[in-house]
XYZ file of C-alpha atoms in Angstrom:
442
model
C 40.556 99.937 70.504
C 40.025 103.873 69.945
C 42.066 105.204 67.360
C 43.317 108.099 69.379
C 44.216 105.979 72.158
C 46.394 103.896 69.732
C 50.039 103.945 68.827
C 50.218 103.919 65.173
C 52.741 105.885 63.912
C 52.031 105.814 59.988
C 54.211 107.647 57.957
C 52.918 109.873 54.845
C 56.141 109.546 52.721
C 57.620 106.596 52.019
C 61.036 105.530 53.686
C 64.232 105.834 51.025
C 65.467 102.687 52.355
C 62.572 100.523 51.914
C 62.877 98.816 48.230
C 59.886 95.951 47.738
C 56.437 96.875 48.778
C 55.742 95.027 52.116
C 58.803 97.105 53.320
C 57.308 99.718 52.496
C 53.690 99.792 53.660
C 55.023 98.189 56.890
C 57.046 100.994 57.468
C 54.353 103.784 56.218
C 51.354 101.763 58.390
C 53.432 101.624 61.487
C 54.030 98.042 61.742
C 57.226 97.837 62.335
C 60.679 100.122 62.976
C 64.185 99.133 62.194
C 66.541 99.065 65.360
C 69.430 98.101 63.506
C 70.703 96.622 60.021
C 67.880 93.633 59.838
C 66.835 93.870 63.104
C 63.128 95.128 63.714
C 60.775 96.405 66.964
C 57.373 95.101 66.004
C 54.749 98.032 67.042
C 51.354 97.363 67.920
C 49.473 97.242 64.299
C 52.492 94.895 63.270
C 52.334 92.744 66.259
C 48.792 91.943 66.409
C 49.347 90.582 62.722
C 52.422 88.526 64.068
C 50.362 86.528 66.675
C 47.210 85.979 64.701
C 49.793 84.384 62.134
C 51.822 82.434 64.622
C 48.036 80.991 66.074
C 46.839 79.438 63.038
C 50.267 77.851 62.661
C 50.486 76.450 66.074
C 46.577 75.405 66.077
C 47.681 73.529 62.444
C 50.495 72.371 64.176
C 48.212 70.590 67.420
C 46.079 69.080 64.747
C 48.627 67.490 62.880
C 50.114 65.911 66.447
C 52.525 67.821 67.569
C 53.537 69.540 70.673
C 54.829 72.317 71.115
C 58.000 73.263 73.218
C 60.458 76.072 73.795
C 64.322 76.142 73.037
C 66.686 78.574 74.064
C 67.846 81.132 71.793
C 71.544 80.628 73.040
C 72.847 77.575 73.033
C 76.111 75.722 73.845
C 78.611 75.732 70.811
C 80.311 72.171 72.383
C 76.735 70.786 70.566
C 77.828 71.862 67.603
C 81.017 70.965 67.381
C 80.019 66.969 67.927
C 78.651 67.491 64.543
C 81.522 69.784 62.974
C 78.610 72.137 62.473
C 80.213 75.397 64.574
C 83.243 75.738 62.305
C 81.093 74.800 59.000
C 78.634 76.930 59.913
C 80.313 80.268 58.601
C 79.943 83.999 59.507
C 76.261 84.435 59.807
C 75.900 82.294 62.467
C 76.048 85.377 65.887
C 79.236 83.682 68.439
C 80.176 84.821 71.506
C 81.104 83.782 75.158
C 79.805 83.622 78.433
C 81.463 85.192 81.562
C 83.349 81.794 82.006
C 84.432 82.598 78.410
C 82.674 79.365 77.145
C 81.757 79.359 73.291
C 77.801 80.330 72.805
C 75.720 81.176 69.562
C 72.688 82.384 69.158
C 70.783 79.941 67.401
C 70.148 79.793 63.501
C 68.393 76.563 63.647
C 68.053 73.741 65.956
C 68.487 70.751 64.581
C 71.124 69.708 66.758
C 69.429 70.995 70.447
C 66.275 68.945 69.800
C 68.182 65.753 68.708
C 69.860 65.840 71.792
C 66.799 66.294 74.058
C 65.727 63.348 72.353
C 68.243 61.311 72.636
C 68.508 61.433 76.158
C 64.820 61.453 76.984
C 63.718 58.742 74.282
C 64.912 55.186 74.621
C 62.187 52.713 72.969
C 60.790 52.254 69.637
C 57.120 52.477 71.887
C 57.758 56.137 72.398
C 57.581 56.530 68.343
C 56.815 58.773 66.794
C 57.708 62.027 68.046
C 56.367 65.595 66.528
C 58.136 68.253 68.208
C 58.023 72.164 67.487
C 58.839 75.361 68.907
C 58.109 79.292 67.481
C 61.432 80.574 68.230
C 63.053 84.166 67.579
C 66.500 83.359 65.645
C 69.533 84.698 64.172
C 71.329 84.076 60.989
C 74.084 87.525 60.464
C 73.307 88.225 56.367
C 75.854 89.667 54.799
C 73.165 92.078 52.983
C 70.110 92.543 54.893
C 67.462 93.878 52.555
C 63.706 94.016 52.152
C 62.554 94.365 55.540
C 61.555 91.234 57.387
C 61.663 89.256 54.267
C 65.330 88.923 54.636
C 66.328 90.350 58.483
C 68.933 89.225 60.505
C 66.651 88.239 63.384
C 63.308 86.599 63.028
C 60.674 84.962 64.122
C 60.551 81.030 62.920
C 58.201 77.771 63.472
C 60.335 74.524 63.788
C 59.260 71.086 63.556
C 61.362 68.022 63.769
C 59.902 64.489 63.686
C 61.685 61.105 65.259
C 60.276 58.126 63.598
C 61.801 54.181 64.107
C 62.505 53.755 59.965
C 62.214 55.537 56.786
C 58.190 54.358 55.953
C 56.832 55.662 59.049
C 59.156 59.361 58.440
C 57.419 59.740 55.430
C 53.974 59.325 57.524
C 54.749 61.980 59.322
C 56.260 64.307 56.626
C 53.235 63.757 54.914
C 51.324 64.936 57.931
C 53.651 68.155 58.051
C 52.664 68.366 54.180
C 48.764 68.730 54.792
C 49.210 70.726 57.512
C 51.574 73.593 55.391
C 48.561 73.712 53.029
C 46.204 74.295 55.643
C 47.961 76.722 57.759
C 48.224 79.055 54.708
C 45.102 78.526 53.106
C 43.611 79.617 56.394
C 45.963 82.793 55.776
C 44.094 83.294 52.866
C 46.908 82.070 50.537
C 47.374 79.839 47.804
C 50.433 77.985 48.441
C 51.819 75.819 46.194
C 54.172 72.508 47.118
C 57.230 72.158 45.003
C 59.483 69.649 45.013
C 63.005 70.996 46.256
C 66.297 69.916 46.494
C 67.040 67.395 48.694
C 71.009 67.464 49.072
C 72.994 64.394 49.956
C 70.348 62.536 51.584
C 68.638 62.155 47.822
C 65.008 61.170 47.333
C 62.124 63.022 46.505
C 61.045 64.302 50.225
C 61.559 67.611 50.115
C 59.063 70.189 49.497
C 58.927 74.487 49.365
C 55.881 75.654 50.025
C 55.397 78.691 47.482
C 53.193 81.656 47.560
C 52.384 83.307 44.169
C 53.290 86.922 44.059
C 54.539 89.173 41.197
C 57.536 90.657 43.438
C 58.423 87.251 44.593
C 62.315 85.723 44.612
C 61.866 82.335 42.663
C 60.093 82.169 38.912
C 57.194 79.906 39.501
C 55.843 76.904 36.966
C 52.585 75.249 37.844
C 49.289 73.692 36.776
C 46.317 75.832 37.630
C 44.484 73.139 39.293
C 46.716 74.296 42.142
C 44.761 77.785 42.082
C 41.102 76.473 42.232
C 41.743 73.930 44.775
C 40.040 74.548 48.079
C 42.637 73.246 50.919
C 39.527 73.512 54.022
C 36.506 72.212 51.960
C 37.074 69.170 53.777
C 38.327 68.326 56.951
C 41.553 65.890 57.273
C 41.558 62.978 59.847
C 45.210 62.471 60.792
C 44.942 59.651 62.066
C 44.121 57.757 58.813
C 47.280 57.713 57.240
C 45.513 56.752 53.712
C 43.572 59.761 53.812
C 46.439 61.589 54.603
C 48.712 60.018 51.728
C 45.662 60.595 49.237
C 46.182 64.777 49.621
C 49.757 64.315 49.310
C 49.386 62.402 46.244
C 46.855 64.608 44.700
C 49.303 67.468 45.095
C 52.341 66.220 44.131
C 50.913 64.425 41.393
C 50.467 67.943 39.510
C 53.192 69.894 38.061
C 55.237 72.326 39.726
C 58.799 73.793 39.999
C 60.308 76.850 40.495
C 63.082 78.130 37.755
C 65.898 75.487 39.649
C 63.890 72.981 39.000
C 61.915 73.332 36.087
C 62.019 71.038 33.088
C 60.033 73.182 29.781
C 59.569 69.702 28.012
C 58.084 68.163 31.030
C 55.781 71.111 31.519
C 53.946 71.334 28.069
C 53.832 67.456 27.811
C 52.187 67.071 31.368
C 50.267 70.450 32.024
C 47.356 71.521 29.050
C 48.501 74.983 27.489
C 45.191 76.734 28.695
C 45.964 75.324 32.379
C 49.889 76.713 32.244
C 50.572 79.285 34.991
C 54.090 81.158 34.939
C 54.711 83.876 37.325
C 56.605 84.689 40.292
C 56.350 83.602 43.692
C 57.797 83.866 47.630
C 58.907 80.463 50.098
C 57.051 80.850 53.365
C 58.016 77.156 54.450
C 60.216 74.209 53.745
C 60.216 70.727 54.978
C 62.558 68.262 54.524
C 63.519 64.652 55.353
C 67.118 64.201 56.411
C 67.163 60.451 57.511
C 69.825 59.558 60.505
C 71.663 62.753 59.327
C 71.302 63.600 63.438
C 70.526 60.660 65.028
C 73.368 58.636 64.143
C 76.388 61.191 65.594
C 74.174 62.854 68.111
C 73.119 58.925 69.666
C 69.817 59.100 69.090
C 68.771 55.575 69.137
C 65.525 53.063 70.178
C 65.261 49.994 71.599
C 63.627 47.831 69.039
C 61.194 45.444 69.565
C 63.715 42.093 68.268
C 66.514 43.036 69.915
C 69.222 45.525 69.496
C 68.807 49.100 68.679
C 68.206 51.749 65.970
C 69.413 55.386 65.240
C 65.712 57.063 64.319
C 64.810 58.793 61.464
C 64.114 62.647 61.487
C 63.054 65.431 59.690
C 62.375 69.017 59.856
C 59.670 71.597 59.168
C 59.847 75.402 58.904
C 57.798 78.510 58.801
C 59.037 82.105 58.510
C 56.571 83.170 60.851
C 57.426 86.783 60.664
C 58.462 86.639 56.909
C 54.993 85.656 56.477
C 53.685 89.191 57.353
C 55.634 90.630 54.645
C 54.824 87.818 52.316
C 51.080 88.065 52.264
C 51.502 91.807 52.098
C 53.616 91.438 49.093
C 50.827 89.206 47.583
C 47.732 91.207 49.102
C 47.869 95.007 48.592
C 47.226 97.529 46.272
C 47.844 101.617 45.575
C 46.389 102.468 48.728
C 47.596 100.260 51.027
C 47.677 96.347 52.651
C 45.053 94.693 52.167
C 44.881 92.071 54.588
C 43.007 88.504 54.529
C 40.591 88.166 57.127
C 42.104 85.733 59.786
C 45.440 87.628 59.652
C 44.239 91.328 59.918
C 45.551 93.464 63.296
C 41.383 94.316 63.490
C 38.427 93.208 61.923
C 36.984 95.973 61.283
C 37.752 99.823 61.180
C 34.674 101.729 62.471
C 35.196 105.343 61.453
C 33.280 108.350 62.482
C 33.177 110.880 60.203
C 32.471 113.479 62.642
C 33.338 113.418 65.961
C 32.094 116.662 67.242
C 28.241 115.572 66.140
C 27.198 114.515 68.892
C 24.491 112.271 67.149
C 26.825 110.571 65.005
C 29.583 109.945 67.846
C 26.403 108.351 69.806
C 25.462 106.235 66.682
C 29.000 105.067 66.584
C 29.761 104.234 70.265
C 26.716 102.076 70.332
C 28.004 100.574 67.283
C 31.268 99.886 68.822
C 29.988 98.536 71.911
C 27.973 95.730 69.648
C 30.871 95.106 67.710
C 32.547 94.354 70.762
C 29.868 92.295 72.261
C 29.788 90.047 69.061
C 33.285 89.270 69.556
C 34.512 91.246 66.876
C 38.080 93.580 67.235
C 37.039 96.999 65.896
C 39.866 100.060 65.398
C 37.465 102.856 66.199
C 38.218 105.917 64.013
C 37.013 108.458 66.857
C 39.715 111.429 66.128
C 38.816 114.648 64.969
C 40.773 114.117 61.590
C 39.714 115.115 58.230
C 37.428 112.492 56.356
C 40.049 112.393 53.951
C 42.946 111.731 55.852
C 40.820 108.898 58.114
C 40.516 107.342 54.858
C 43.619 107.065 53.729
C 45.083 105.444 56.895
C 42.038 102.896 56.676
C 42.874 102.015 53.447
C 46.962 102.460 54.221
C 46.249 99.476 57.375
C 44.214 97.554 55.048
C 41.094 96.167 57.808
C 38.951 93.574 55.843
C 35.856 96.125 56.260
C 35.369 99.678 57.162
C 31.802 100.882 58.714
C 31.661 104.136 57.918
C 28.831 106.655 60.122
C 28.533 110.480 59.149
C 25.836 113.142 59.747
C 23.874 113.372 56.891
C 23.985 109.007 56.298
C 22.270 108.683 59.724
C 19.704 111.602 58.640
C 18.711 109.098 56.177
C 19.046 106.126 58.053
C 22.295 104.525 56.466
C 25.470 103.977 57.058
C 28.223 103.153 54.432
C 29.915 99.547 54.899
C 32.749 98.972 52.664
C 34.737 95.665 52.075
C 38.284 96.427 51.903
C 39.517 93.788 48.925
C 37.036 95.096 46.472
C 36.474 98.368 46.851
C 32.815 97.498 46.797
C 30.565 99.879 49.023
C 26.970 99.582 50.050
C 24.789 101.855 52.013
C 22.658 99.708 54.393
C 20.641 100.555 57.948
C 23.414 100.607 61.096
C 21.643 97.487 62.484
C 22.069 95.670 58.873
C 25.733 96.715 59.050
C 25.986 95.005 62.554
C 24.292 91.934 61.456
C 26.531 91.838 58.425
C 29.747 92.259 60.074
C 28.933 89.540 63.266
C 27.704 86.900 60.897
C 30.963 87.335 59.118
């Protein structure tokens, strides 16, 4: 894509109402634009980051064994109400009424939609389990909606639900959801962290937030460090070996960490070495959670068993802030200048800037540099406005593309160009062909 064919309407000054960082730089990089009071168009630069996050989670997703559908966002309040859920629900869930003036909502959450589909699609234990999950825009009506698309009003979130014949084979499957979490974000580029979280009135232990560590984040953070040098993708996970499976699980649960709600300072210094201590801050980007026959029970969702008679199944749900995720790896990626985004999640991989277009032996050097880029199957933002070097720069830097190729006049006298990796600032000037090789062999 050529810069000045692009719409990216950054902003120089910063936006009074922004007040944490990823509201801000998504605001100044032209990302996004607020419609209304936590409600949010997603532009071009901000939507290309919004599908390359909601790919790896539905590709994480498919590996795990699930399959994906699509719910509406309006549903049927008489759902709700079999579960005493509509009245409960309170004032941020959105109601309203058809033309028949029949009670609607727009969807928070679905727990009770999918349940249903089961139940009247599902009628033998053979059919277990089920993995089921949708990427679904939804609606909760905050009272305060702050801090961009951390906390909107309408966003973008991944749903999983899982239907299993008793409680052993639920925690299979949550433990598949488990791996999965720490997959999907380490192939963000994050480090995210499971900690054990409440698990209200159905009690037990199954009940995980997946944190991210960042000093502007919501919850205080406790944790062992061995969380920070572990490497989620060194090796592959077979899901269908369910002791393989349980062994990650096990290895991660099996080392401290809590946020502030949960922490215990005795526990911490008697299990966790002082030198291998980490306290910070940090941001949820996913939940899941085993809720038992919580559902199934009122909603009829029940199996045939194999002895005779029949059983309500046991569920339980996963989630992803799919869109809060942009924010939240901007609030733990950036720095004075601008985003600084992780390579599987950036809007381009690289941004190919010419640092003057009217040469016409430097605009030659870059279009044939472009057109390789292209053919290696690499996503270039090419820089080909007549800008000041300065200010094409700063809106590199602002947009935060892992690497920025950088051809002027008097480097191509001398046979360089200037490649510069966008996390560390670090700069080398190499031959244009070495650049290319560089960039496609990632």
């Amino acid at each position: 894509m050529r810069r000045s064919r692009f719409f990216l309407p950054t902003l120089r000054e910063t936006p009074k109402e922004a007040e944490i960082v990823s509201h801000r730089l998504m605001l100044r990089a032209g990302m996004v634009r607020q419609a209304s009071a936590g409600i949010y168009s997603w532009l071009p630069l901000g939507f290309r980051v919004l599908k390359k996050i909601e790919q790896i989670v539905r590709e994480e997703e498919n590996r795990a064994g699930a399959q994906e559908v699509l719910m509406p966002t309006i549903q049927s309040a008489d759902l709700w109400r079999e579960l005493g859920r509509y009245d409960a629900y309170g004032p941020e869930m959105l109601r309203i009424k058809d033309r028949h003036e029949r009670d609607m909502l727009y969807g928070p959450t679905n727990e009770e939609l999918i349940t249903h589909i089961f139940a009247n699609s599902v009628k033998s234990y053979r059919d277990l389990p089920q993995l089921l999950y949708h990427i679904q825009w939804k609606f909760r009506d905050e009272v305060r909606p702050r801090f961009g698309v951390m906390r909107g009003r309408e966003f973008l979130m991944k749903d999983a639900y899982s239907f299993d014949l008793d409680f052993e084979s639920a925690r299979r499957s949550y433990y598949k959801f488990f791996v999965a979490y720490l997959r999907t974000f380490a192939r963000m580029g994050l480090k995210a962290i499971p900690m054990e979280a409440e698990s209200g009135p159905i009690g037990g232990n199954l009940s995980h937030e997946f944190i991210i560590l960042a000093d502007t984040g919501e919850s205080d953070v406790f944790c062992d460090r061995e969380f920070l040098e572990a490497d989620v993708l060194a090796k592959d996970v077979d899901y269908g070996d369910d002791v393989a499976v349980a062994g990650v699980v096990e290895r991660f649960t099996s080392l401290y960490a809590r946020t502030d709600e949960k922490h215990d300072g005795a526990a911490f210094a008697a299990e966790v070495p002082e030198d291998r201590r980490y306290e910070g801050r940090g941001i949820e980007v996913g939940h899941i959670f085993y809720f038992g026959t919580k559902y199934s029970a009122p909603l009829g969702a029940k199996v045939a068993l194999p002895e005779g008679g029949e059983s309500e199944v046991h569920m339980g749900s996963y989630g992803v802030g799919v869109s809060r995720l942009a924010g939240a790896i901007i609030e733990a990626s950036h720095d004075e200048a601008g985003i600084v985004w992780p390579d599987a999640v950036a809007p381009f991989d690289v941004a190919l800037i010419n640092l003057k277009a009217s040469d016409a032996a430097c605009t030659a050097a870059c279009d044939e540099a472009y057109a390789k880029l292209q053919a290696a199957g690499l996503d270039p933002l090419y820089e080909d406005s007549d800008e000041r070097a300065g200010a094409k720069f700063a809106e590199m830097d602002l947009i935060g593309l892992p690497w920025q190729l950088v051809i002027g006049p008097r480097g191509l006298q001398n046979g360089v160009v200037e490649l510069k990796r966008r996390a560390t600032g670090a700069r080398e000037e190499v031959s244009l062909d070495s650049a290319l090789a560089r960039l496609t062999d990632g």
